[in-house]
Amino acid sequence: MTSVLRRRQVAEILLKERDDLLVVAGLGSTAWDITAAGDSPLNFPLWGAMGNAAMIGLGLALAQPARRILVITGDGEMLMGLGVLATIGVQRPANLSVVVIDNERYGETGMQATHTASGVNLAKVAQACGFRVVRQIEDLGKLAALRRAIHATPGPVFAQVKVRAEKLPLVLPPRDGSLLKARFRKALLGDLADLD
């Protein structure tokens, strides 16, 4: 694969004018990508729990049906948690979108090829699991429509976005898990976050 899309460019376009969109980012590169696009209390970047970004997004979507939820994760992480696609397909949350940034590599462990480099098509898996909207994106012109779908189209929405395999400088979100949880909870719940 030789994609012309670049991962940071994709994150920046998807998060442009995001309003109150809640964003969960998978372990590693996608967490750095959303931070590079602008750190926000409405971001919940994972520092651990590889394979669970979409499951956390599903939980948020079910608990907060009036809010739009976006999961941005990588192909390696999505491959580790494929079962969640079936669960999302059964639950069918209308407010959830999952975007897989697919560089066909395990970026955190040395850029080894993932199964998507050998033809595994995550978009077809999501379609078979019952996602309402499924897209495979390889060019810049389709990102604006995906961004609109994330904000307005009844989901669940799934997109596999093919990007270049490249190592980029780290743009790290805060490393303190307690801080990330507390600020996300406060941004989500307001004063109710202080009630325990």
XYZ file of N, CA, C and O in Angstrom:
784
model
N 0.838 -1.185 0.000
C 0.000 0.000 0.000
C 0.876 1.238 0.000
O 1.832 1.333 0.721
N 0.535 2.185 -0.845
C 1.207 3.480 -0.837
C 0.142 4.564 -0.796
O -0.198 5.132 -1.816
N -0.369 4.821 0.364
C -1.426 5.813 0.519
C -0.841 7.219 0.458
O 0.294 7.451 0.867
N -1.633 8.144 -0.039
C -1.211 9.543 -0.047
C -1.639 10.248 1.236
O -1.119 11.311 1.559
N -2.578 9.658 1.953
C -3.059 10.288 3.185
C -2.036 10.155 4.302
O -1.353 9.138 4.424
N -2.003 11.177 5.143
C -1.107 11.162 6.304
C -1.972 11.197 7.560
O -2.945 11.931 7.644
N -1.586 10.413 8.550
C -2.410 10.197 9.741
C -2.723 11.486 10.494
O -3.847 11.701 10.919
N -1.773 12.362 10.658
C -2.022 13.599 11.404
C -2.986 14.500 10.642
O -3.820 15.186 11.237
N -2.885 14.498 9.336
C -3.795 15.268 8.497
C -5.227 14.736 8.654
O -6.181 15.506 8.761
N -5.372 13.428 8.695
C -6.687 12.805 8.868
C -7.288 13.217 10.208
O -8.440 13.649 10.274
N -6.511 13.103 11.284
C -7.014 13.482 12.613
C -7.410 14.948 12.655
O -8.453 15.308 13.206
N -6.599 15.798 12.057
C -6.898 17.234 12.057
C -8.209 17.525 11.331
O -9.040 18.306 11.819
N -8.433 16.889 10.196
C -9.675 17.112 9.437
C -10.878 16.580 10.211
O -11.907 17.244 10.310
N -10.755 15.393 10.791
C -11.886 14.806 11.509
C -12.252 15.585 12.763
O -13.411 15.594 13.176
N -11.273 16.239 13.380
C -11.527 16.957 14.632
C -11.740 18.460 14.431
O -11.930 19.196 15.402
N -11.752 18.910 13.188
C -12.010 20.316 12.897
C -13.455 20.656 13.281
O -14.367 19.889 12.991
N -13.631 21.782 13.974
C -14.961 22.221 14.418
C -15.717 21.073 15.084
O -16.850 20.769 14.748
N -15.098 20.469 16.059
C -15.637 19.259 16.690
C -16.762 19.521 17.676
O -17.463 18.600 18.078
N -16.928 20.759 18.104
C -17.967 21.100 19.080
C -17.812 20.243 20.338
O -16.751 20.213 20.923
N -18.861 19.494 20.726
C -18.780 18.719 21.975
C -18.584 17.226 21.708
O -18.943 16.381 22.524
N -17.983 16.888 20.580
C -17.692 15.500 20.232
C -16.743 14.875 21.256
O -15.697 15.444 21.572
N -17.131 13.718 21.788
C -16.273 12.976 22.712
C -15.385 12.045 21.890
O -15.883 11.322 21.024
N -14.073 12.052 22.171
C -13.126 11.293 21.357
C -12.311 10.358 22.245
O -11.664 10.789 23.195
N -12.354 9.068 21.907
C -11.513 8.064 22.554
C -10.447 7.674 21.537
O -10.781 7.343 20.392
N -9.195 7.722 21.943
C -8.106 7.358 21.034
C -7.397 6.121 21.549
O -7.149 5.987 22.750
N -7.075 5.237 20.636
C -6.379 4.005 20.988
C -4.963 4.258 21.461
O -4.417 5.358 21.331
N -4.382 3.220 21.980
C -3.012 3.250 22.491
C -2.037 3.696 21.410
O -2.095 3.230 20.286
N -1.143 4.602 21.756
C -0.045 4.951 20.858
C -0.357 6.041 19.862
O -0.869 7.103 20.203
N -0.069 5.758 18.594
C -0.068 6.792 17.557
C -1.366 7.576 17.440
O -1.335 8.790 17.236
N -2.508 6.916 17.557
C -3.756 7.673 17.414
C -3.957 8.633 18.589
O -4.528 9.712 18.414
N -3.478 8.276 19.774
C -3.531 9.198 20.913
C -2.648 10.410 20.641
O -3.010 11.545 20.969
N -1.500 10.183 20.029
C -0.613 11.300 19.697
C -1.215 12.148 18.587
O -1.066 13.360 18.572
N -1.906 11.491 17.633
C -2.515 12.221 16.515
C -3.608 13.177 16.989
O -3.677 14.318 16.536
N -4.477 12.719 17.902
C -5.543 13.610 18.373
C -4.964 14.734 19.226
O -5.487 15.841 19.222
N -3.875 14.457 19.927
C -3.224 15.496 20.730
C -2.583 16.532 19.813
O -2.677 17.731 20.066
N -1.960 16.075 18.733
C -1.358 17.005 17.768
C -2.424 17.894 17.135
O -2.155 19.052 16.808
N -3.642 17.365 16.984
C -4.746 18.146 16.408
C -5.309 19.147 17.415
O -6.095 20.016 17.040
N -4.915 19.034 18.679
C -5.376 19.962 19.716
C -5.857 19.209 20.935
O -6.901 18.564 20.886
N -5.093 19.258 22.010
C -5.493 18.567 23.235
C -6.788 19.186 23.752
O -7.005 20.384 23.639
N -7.645 18.338 24.281
C -8.954 18.802 24.762
C -9.394 17.933 25.933
O -9.110 16.732 25.954
N -10.118 18.517 26.882
C -10.685 17.706 27.961
C -11.689 16.678 27.440
O -12.013 15.722 28.135
N -12.199 16.877 26.221
C -13.146 15.928 25.626
C -12.434 14.769 24.929
O -13.078 13.919 24.335
N -11.100 14.753 25.004
C -10.302 13.633 24.495
C -10.037 12.648 25.622
O -9.716 13.057 26.735
N -10.148 11.368 25.321
C -9.754 10.340 26.279
C -8.754 9.416 25.592
O -9.119 8.404 24.996
N -7.458 9.812 25.631
C -6.424 8.986 25.006
C -6.041 7.823 25.923
O -5.871 8.012 27.127
N -5.913 6.654 25.355
C -5.541 5.483 26.151
C -4.019 5.344 26.209
O -3.354 5.393 25.187
N -3.520 5.162 27.400
C -2.104 4.877 27.593
C -1.888 3.379 27.765
O -0.770 2.909 27.858
N -2.933 2.642 27.860
C -2.852 1.200 28.031
C -4.114 0.590 27.458
O -4.806 1.214 26.676
N -4.405 -0.633 27.839
C -5.649 -1.292 27.415
C -5.726 -1.462 25.904
O -6.751 -1.220 25.290
N -4.630 -1.880 25.284
C -4.627 -2.056 23.834
C -5.718 -3.037 23.423
O -5.895 -4.088 24.009
N -6.463 -2.636 22.406
C -7.553 -3.451 21.904
C -8.903 -3.057 22.462
O -9.919 -3.633 22.092
N -8.940 -2.050 23.333
C -10.190 -1.708 24.023
C -10.770 -0.342 23.694
O -11.790 0.038 24.275
N -10.180 0.413 22.786
C -10.696 1.753 22.502
C -12.143 1.711 22.023
O -12.983 2.482 22.488
N -12.454 0.803 21.098
C -13.825 0.727 20.576
C -14.802 0.269 21.660
O -15.950 0.719 21.688
N -14.369 -0.595 22.562
C -15.244 -1.048 23.652
C -15.533 0.102 24.613
O -16.672 0.272 25.066
N -14.521 0.915 24.906
C -14.741 2.089 25.758
C -15.689 3.058 25.057
O -16.604 3.613 25.665
N -15.501 3.248 23.769
C -16.402 4.102 22.993
C -17.829 3.594 23.013
O -18.780 4.376 23.131
N -18.004 2.278 22.905
C -19.339 1.686 22.977
C -19.982 1.966 24.334
O -21.151 2.368 24.405
N -19.222 1.784 25.394
C -19.760 2.065 26.729
C -20.204 3.511 26.871
O -21.282 3.794 27.401
N -19.387 4.435 26.367
C -19.756 5.855 26.404
C -21.009 6.126 25.583
O -21.902 6.869 26.006
N -21.071 5.517 24.400
C -22.233 5.741 23.519
C -23.519 5.258 24.165
O -24.561 5.917 24.066
N -23.460 4.134 24.854
C -24.660 3.605 25.513
C -25.030 4.418 26.748
O -26.207 4.636 27.027
N -24.012 4.913 27.472
C -24.269 5.692 28.683
C -24.668 7.131 28.380
O -25.352 7.768 29.185
N -24.265 7.644 27.219
C -24.517 9.041 26.859
C -25.173 9.113 25.474
O -24.592 9.620 24.518
N -26.385 8.602 25.322
C -27.007 8.512 23.993
C -27.256 9.861 23.324
O -27.425 9.915 22.104
N -27.233 10.954 24.072
C -27.450 12.273 23.475
C -26.150 12.888 22.950
O -26.184 13.943 22.321
N -25.012 12.260 23.217
C -23.712 12.784 22.791
C -23.168 11.955 21.636
O -23.424 10.761 21.547
N -22.396 12.605 20.753
C -21.725 11.899 19.663
C -20.360 11.438 20.169
O -19.625 12.199 20.809
N -20.036 10.178 19.870
C -18.788 9.564 20.318
C -17.993 9.156 19.085
O -18.521 8.511 18.175
N -16.697 9.508 19.079
C -15.788 9.092 18.013
C -14.637 8.316 18.623
O -13.967 8.807 19.534
N -14.416 7.116 18.118
C -13.231 6.336 18.471
C -12.273 6.442 17.299
O -12.652 6.167 16.159
N -11.053 6.868 17.572
C -9.991 6.866 16.557
C -8.937 5.886 17.049
O -8.361 6.080 18.122
N -8.729 4.840 16.281
C -7.789 3.807 16.695
C -7.000 3.317 15.488
O -7.294 3.688 14.354
N -6.004 2.504 15.747
C -5.170 1.978 14.667
C -5.583 0.581 14.256
O -6.352 -0.090 14.948
N -5.064 0.147 13.121
C -5.395 -1.184 12.621
C -4.888 -2.285 13.544
O -5.585 -3.273 13.771
N -3.707 -2.111 14.126
C -3.183 -3.126 15.042
C -4.071 -3.297 16.256
O -4.395 -4.413 16.665
N -4.511 -2.175 16.829
C -5.396 -2.249 17.997
C -6.760 -2.817 17.627
O -7.318 -3.629 18.352
N -7.296 -2.428 16.483
C -8.613 -2.934 16.075
C -8.550 -4.443 15.852
O -9.486 -5.166 16.209
N -7.453 -4.916 15.294
C -7.297 -6.359 15.095
C -7.273 -7.111 16.427
O -7.735 -8.246 16.501
N -6.759 -6.472 17.479
C -6.733 -7.111 18.802
C -8.114 -7.187 19.436
O -8.332 -7.987 20.337
N -9.035 -6.326 18.998
C -10.345 -6.275 19.627
C -11.479 -6.448 18.639
O -12.501 -5.755 18.748
N -11.332 -7.347 17.673
C -12.351 -7.509 16.630
C -13.732 -7.854 17.180
O -14.741 -7.481 16.596
N -13.786 -8.542 18.292
C -15.070 -8.945 18.851
C -15.984 -7.785 19.162
O -17.206 -7.914 19.099
N -15.407 -6.625 19.471
C -16.241 -5.463 19.783
C -17.058 -5.020 18.577
O -18.151 -4.469 18.729
N -16.575 -5.278 17.367
C -17.346 -4.888 16.187
C -18.671 -5.635 16.153
O -19.710 -5.058 15.807
N -18.659 -6.912 16.534
C -19.903 -7.680 16.594
C -20.825 -7.133 17.679
O -22.038 -7.004 17.475
N -20.255 -6.779 18.829
C -21.068 -6.235 19.917
C -21.680 -4.892 19.530
O -22.857 -4.628 19.791
N -20.889 -4.043 18.877
C -21.418 -2.760 18.409
C -22.519 -2.994 17.377
O -23.566 -2.339 17.410
N -22.305 -3.950 16.477
C -23.314 -4.260 15.468
C -24.626 -4.721 16.072
O -25.703 -4.413 15.555
N -24.567 -5.440 17.173
C -25.778 -5.908 17.855
C -26.433 -4.767 18.631
O -27.641 -4.582 18.592
N -25.633 -3.962 19.328
C -26.165 -2.854 20.137
C -26.644 -1.687 19.276
O -27.551 -0.967 19.672
N -26.006 -1.459 18.135
C -26.372 -0.429 17.154
C -26.529 0.978 17.744
O -27.551 1.649 17.507
N -25.545 1.474 18.484
C -25.673 2.835 19.005
C -25.612 3.849 17.866
O -24.648 3.891 17.098
N -26.630 4.673 17.763
C -26.735 5.645 16.667
C -25.727 6.779 16.788
O -25.491 7.504 15.830
N -25.130 6.937 17.970
C -24.233 8.061 18.238
C -22.758 7.686 18.206
O -21.905 8.481 18.584
N -22.404 6.490 17.728
C -21.019 6.011 17.774
C -20.422 5.904 16.386
O -21.038 5.350 15.467
N -19.201 6.419 16.257
C -18.399 6.247 15.046
C -17.044 5.676 15.431
O -16.453 6.089 16.438
N -16.556 4.735 14.635
C -15.234 4.141 14.833
C -14.438 4.382 13.557
O -14.847 3.952 12.477
N -13.308 5.072 13.701
C -12.421 5.319 12.570
C -11.101 4.615 12.842
O -10.453 4.868 13.862
N -10.729 3.725 11.937
C -9.463 3.000 12.047
C -8.461 3.656 11.109
O -8.670 3.704 9.895
N -7.400 4.178 11.687
C -6.295 4.742 10.915
C -5.387 3.566 10.556
O -4.703 3.023 11.415
N -5.423 3.156 9.316
C -4.782 1.910 8.877
C -3.516 2.182 8.069
O -3.569 2.494 6.891
N -2.376 2.037 8.746
C -1.091 2.145 8.052
C -0.482 0.771 7.778
O 0.658 0.668 7.337
N -1.255 -0.278 8.094
C -0.831 -1.665 7.882
C 0.413 -2.021 8.694
O 1.174 -2.916 8.326
N 0.590 -1.348 9.831
C 1.780 -1.568 10.658
C 1.432 -1.516 12.141
O 0.515 -0.816 12.555
N 2.228 -2.258 12.939
C 2.218 -2.117 14.395
C 3.250 -1.050 14.728
O 4.440 -1.350 14.896
N 2.806 0.204 14.807
C 3.727 1.318 14.982
C 4.449 1.346 16.308
O 5.548 1.881 16.408
N 3.874 0.771 17.343
C 4.468 0.869 18.683
C 5.539 -0.182 18.936
O 6.273 -0.084 19.911
N 5.616 -1.186 18.094
C 6.560 -2.277 18.374
C 7.592 -2.477 17.275
O 8.275 -3.492 17.261
N 7.696 -1.538 16.330
C 8.744 -1.643 15.332
C 8.289 -1.640 13.888
O 9.056 -1.988 12.988
N 7.041 -1.283 13.635
C 6.503 -1.162 12.270
C 6.405 -2.509 11.538
O 6.506 -2.574 10.319
N 6.156 -3.585 12.294
C 5.884 -4.860 11.648
C 4.538 -4.787 10.937
O 3.636 -4.083 11.366
N 4.412 -5.539 9.853
C 3.163 -5.542 9.083
C 2.032 -6.166 9.893
O 2.220 -7.167 10.580
N 0.834 -5.544 9.809
C -0.363 -6.129 10.415
C -1.052 -6.996 9.363
O -0.638 -7.041 8.205
N -2.138 -7.634 9.742
C -2.885 -8.479 8.806
C -3.540 -7.671 7.690
O -3.834 -8.217 6.628
N -3.775 -6.372 7.921
C -4.373 -5.575 6.848
C -3.406 -5.437 5.671
O -3.846 -5.228 4.535
N -2.112 -5.578 5.925
C -1.122 -5.548 4.841
C -1.230 -6.803 3.967
O -0.756 -6.813 2.839
N -1.867 -7.835 4.507
C -2.042 -9.090 3.759
C -3.471 -9.266 3.268
O -3.877 -10.372 2.927
N -4.252 -8.189 3.284
C -5.573 -8.237 2.680
C -6.756 -8.301 3.621
O -7.902 -8.305 3.158
N -6.548 -8.365 4.935
C -7.695 -8.350 5.846
C -8.372 -6.985 5.731
O -7.731 -5.946 5.868
N -9.655 -6.999 5.460
C -10.410 -5.777 5.208
C -11.331 -5.505 6.400
O -12.382 -6.130 6.545
N -10.925 -4.575 7.259
C -11.695 -4.271 8.466
C -13.052 -3.657 8.140
O -14.024 -3.868 8.870
N -13.152 -2.922 7.050
C -14.439 -2.344 6.657
C -15.446 -3.445 6.340
O -16.617 -3.361 6.725
N -15.013 -4.497 5.663
C -15.915 -5.608 5.354
C -16.313 -6.366 6.622
O -17.439 -6.842 6.740
N -15.383 -6.450 7.587
C -15.710 -7.080 8.866
C -16.797 -6.275 9.563
O -17.794 -6.825 10.046
N -16.629 -4.943 9.611
C -17.628 -4.080 10.251
C -18.973 -4.189 9.538
O -20.021 -4.249 10.185
N -18.950 -4.249 8.234
C -20.194 -4.386 7.469
C -20.885 -5.702 7.819
O -22.095 -5.740 8.048
N -20.124 -6.781 7.889
C -20.694 -8.081 8.228
C -21.235 -8.101 9.658
O -22.155 -8.864 9.959
N -20.676 -7.244 10.527
C -21.133 -7.174 11.917
C -22.381 -6.310 12.087
O -22.945 -6.264 13.177
N -22.814 -5.612 11.037
C -24.061 -4.868 11.118
C -23.945 -3.374 11.302
O -24.935 -2.720 11.642
N -22.767 -2.783 11.093
C -22.661 -1.323 11.142
C -23.556 -0.727 10.065
O -23.638 -1.244 8.955
N -24.247 0.362 10.390
C -25.168 0.994 9.429
C -24.430 1.663 8.278
O -24.896 1.645 7.142
N -23.312 2.325 8.597
C -22.535 3.056 7.587
C -21.104 2.529 7.641
O -20.506 2.499 8.715
N -20.589 2.111 6.490
C -19.217 1.587 6.416
C -18.536 2.223 5.215
O -19.099 2.245 4.115
N -17.333 2.736 5.465
C -16.561 3.357 4.385
C -15.109 2.899 4.452
O -14.576 2.698 5.538
N -14.511 2.773 3.291
C -13.062 2.588 3.206
C -12.542 3.786 2.434
O -12.985 4.051 1.313
N -11.646 4.532 3.051
C -11.212 5.816 2.498
C -9.727 5.775 2.196
O -8.919 5.394 3.046
N -9.399 6.195 0.984
C -8.003 6.235 0.563
C -7.611 7.574 -0.036
O -6.473 7.750 -0.446
N -8.570 8.514 -0.117
C -8.209 9.818 -0.679
C -8.829 10.949 0.140
O -9.861 10.790 0.790
N -8.181 12.083 0.067
C -8.513 13.252 0.871
C -9.943 13.738 0.652
O -10.608 14.170 1.591
N -10.433 13.637 -0.564
C -11.746 14.166 -0.903
C -12.900 13.543 -0.135
O -13.968 14.147 -0.035
N -12.715 12.354 0.426
C -13.806 11.675 1.126
C -13.823 11.949 2.633
O -14.747 11.540 3.326
N -12.812 12.658 3.139
C -12.737 12.896 4.583
C -13.786 13.885 5.082
O -14.299 13.740 6.190
N -14.125 14.880 4.278
C -15.137 15.862 4.711
C -16.494 15.175 4.892
O -17.208 15.443 5.867
N -16.837 14.270 3.989
C -18.104 13.536 4.119
C -18.081 12.634 5.345
O -19.086 12.492 6.044
N -16.936 12.039 5.631
C -16.814 11.216 6.841
C -16.991 12.078 8.079
O -17.701 11.690 9.011
N -16.393 13.252 8.095
C -16.541 14.146 9.247
C -18.012 14.513 9.456
O -18.519 14.509 10.580
N -18.720 14.783 8.387
C -20.158 15.093 8.505
C -20.931 13.896 9.053
O -21.823 14.039 9.889
N -20.583 12.697 8.586
C -21.257 11.483 9.069
C -21.015 11.281 10.561
O -21.930 10.907 11.304
N -19.816 11.545 11.012
C -19.472 11.404 12.433
C -20.357 12.304 13.290
O -20.788 11.926 14.370
N -20.664 13.489 12.791
C -21.446 14.464 13.556
C -22.957 14.327 13.394
O -23.699 14.772 14.261
N -23.416 13.711 12.294
C -24.859 13.796 12.036
C -25.535 12.515 11.570
O -26.738 12.382 11.745
N -24.821 11.579 10.998
C -25.447 10.387 10.437
C -25.732 9.365 11.533
O -24.857 9.091 12.351
N -26.944 8.805 11.573
C -27.204 7.741 12.538
C -26.251 6.562 12.314
O -26.066 6.113 11.185
N -25.637 6.122 13.374
C -24.650 5.044 13.304
C -25.219 3.734 13.781
O -26.434 3.597 13.904
N -24.349 2.810 14.019
C -22.915 3.027 14.113
C -22.268 3.216 12.743
O -22.671 2.622 11.757
N -21.241 4.092 12.745
C -20.467 4.422 11.553
C -19.080 3.798 11.717
O -18.497 3.855 12.796
N -18.570 3.218 10.641
C -17.215 2.659 10.647
C -16.480 3.138 9.412
O -17.033 3.134 8.315
N -15.233 3.565 9.587
C -14.391 3.924 8.447
C -12.995 3.373 8.650
O -12.420 3.502 9.740
N -12.483 2.756 7.635
C -11.092 2.307 7.582
C -10.379 3.290 6.662
O -10.674 3.356 5.469
N -9.488 4.096 7.245
C -8.800 5.139 6.487
C -7.357 4.711 6.272
O -6.588 4.582 7.225
N -7.013 4.468 5.023
C -5.658 4.044 4.674
C -4.722 5.251 4.674
O -5.005 6.274 4.037
N -3.609 5.132 5.411
C -2.629 6.213 5.515
C -1.227 5.669 5.254
O -1.006 4.456 5.280
N -0.299 6.583 5.049
C 1.110 6.203 4.878
C 1.640 5.536 6.137
O 1.285 5.930 7.251
N 2.532 4.601 5.951
C 3.259 4.019 7.087
C 4.462 4.907 7.343
O 5.425 4.883 6.579
N 4.373 5.723 8.397
C 5.464 6.647 8.686
C 5.601 6.819 10.193
O 4.631 6.754 10.926
N 6.824 7.014 10.634
C 7.079 7.331 12.031
C 7.080 8.849 12.156
O 7.719 9.542 11.374
N 6.340 9.361 13.120
C 6.216 10.799 13.309
C 6.705 11.190 14.696
O 6.694 10.370 15.624
N 7.092 12.450 14.879
C 7.480 12.908 16.214
C 6.310 12.746 17.185
O 5.159 12.930 16.815
N 6.628 12.389 18.403
C 5.592 12.197 19.413
C 5.007 13.538 19.854
O 5.730 14.497 20.072
N 3.695 13.584 19.962
C 2.983 14.712 20.567
C 2.131 14.067 21.648
O 1.039 13.571 21.389
N 2.669 14.035 22.854
C 2.082 13.230 23.917
C 0.984 13.969 24.686
O 1.153 15.122 25.063
N -0.127 13.272 24.938
C -1.127 13.815 25.855
C -0.591 13.681 27.278
O 0.444 13.041 27.499
N -1.274 14.277 28.245
C -0.841 14.080 29.632
C -0.711 12.576 29.943
O -1.504 11.772 29.465
N 0.293 12.228 30.738
C 0.535 10.818 31.054
C -0.173 10.338 32.312
O -0.182 9.153 32.602
N -0.743 11.243 33.050
C -1.381 10.906 34.315
C -2.805 10.402 34.057
O -3.703 11.186 33.711
N -3.007 9.104 34.228
C -4.314 8.498 33.970
C -5.418 9.080 34.831
O -6.548 9.256 34.370
N -5.110 9.389 36.088
C -6.119 9.985 36.977
C -6.541 11.359 36.484
O -7.725 11.708 36.512
N -5.580 12.139 36.032
C -5.881 13.465 35.490
C -6.748 13.342 34.235
O -7.742 14.055 34.093
N -6.376 12.436 33.333
C -7.145 12.256 32.097
C -8.587 11.861 32.404
O -9.529 12.395 31.827
N -8.739 10.930 33.328
C -10.089 10.489 33.702
C -10.883 11.637 34.327
O -12.035 11.880 33.964
N -10.258 12.358 35.242
C -10.966 13.432 35.951
C -11.354 14.565 35.013
O -12.482 15.064 35.067
N -10.454 14.958 34.118
C -10.793 16.084 33.233
C -11.844 15.672 32.200
O -12.712 16.459 31.854
N -11.774 14.422 31.725
C -12.773 13.939 30.768
C -14.143 13.867 31.441
O -15.155 14.310 30.900
N -14.162 13.337 32.649
C -15.408 13.218 33.409
C -16.020 14.590 33.681
O -17.227 14.797 33.544
N -15.182 15.562 34.047
C -15.649 16.930 34.311
C -16.193 17.565 33.028
O -17.243 18.213 33.042
N -15.486 17.358 31.899
C -15.939 17.917 30.622
C -17.259 17.278 30.184
O -18.111 17.934 29.590
N -17.436 16.018 30.522
C -18.636 15.288 30.131
C -19.819 15.594 31.047
O -20.928 15.854 30.588
N -19.582 15.582 32.344
C -20.671 15.663 33.319
C -20.828 17.026 33.992
O -21.819 17.239 34.695
N -19.860 17.921 33.824
C -19.927 19.219 34.493
C -19.879 19.060 36.003
O -19.117 18.242 36.523
N -20.747 19.764 36.710
C -20.743 19.721 38.181
C -21.139 18.348 38.723
O -20.780 18.023 39.864
N -21.837 17.562 37.957
C -22.205 16.218 38.412
C -20.968 15.336 38.606
O -21.024 14.348 39.332
N -19.860 15.681 37.951
C -18.625 14.896 38.090
C -18.110 14.937 39.526
O -17.409 14.021 39.953
N -18.453 15.985 40.269
C -17.981 16.109 41.651
C -18.791 15.265 42.625
O -18.383 15.083 43.773
N -19.926 14.769 42.198
C -20.767 13.935 43.078
C -20.312 12.479 42.962
O -20.182 11.943 41.884
N -20.066 11.866 44.063
C -19.682 10.438 44.048
C -20.612 9.602 44.841
O -21.130 9.830 45.810
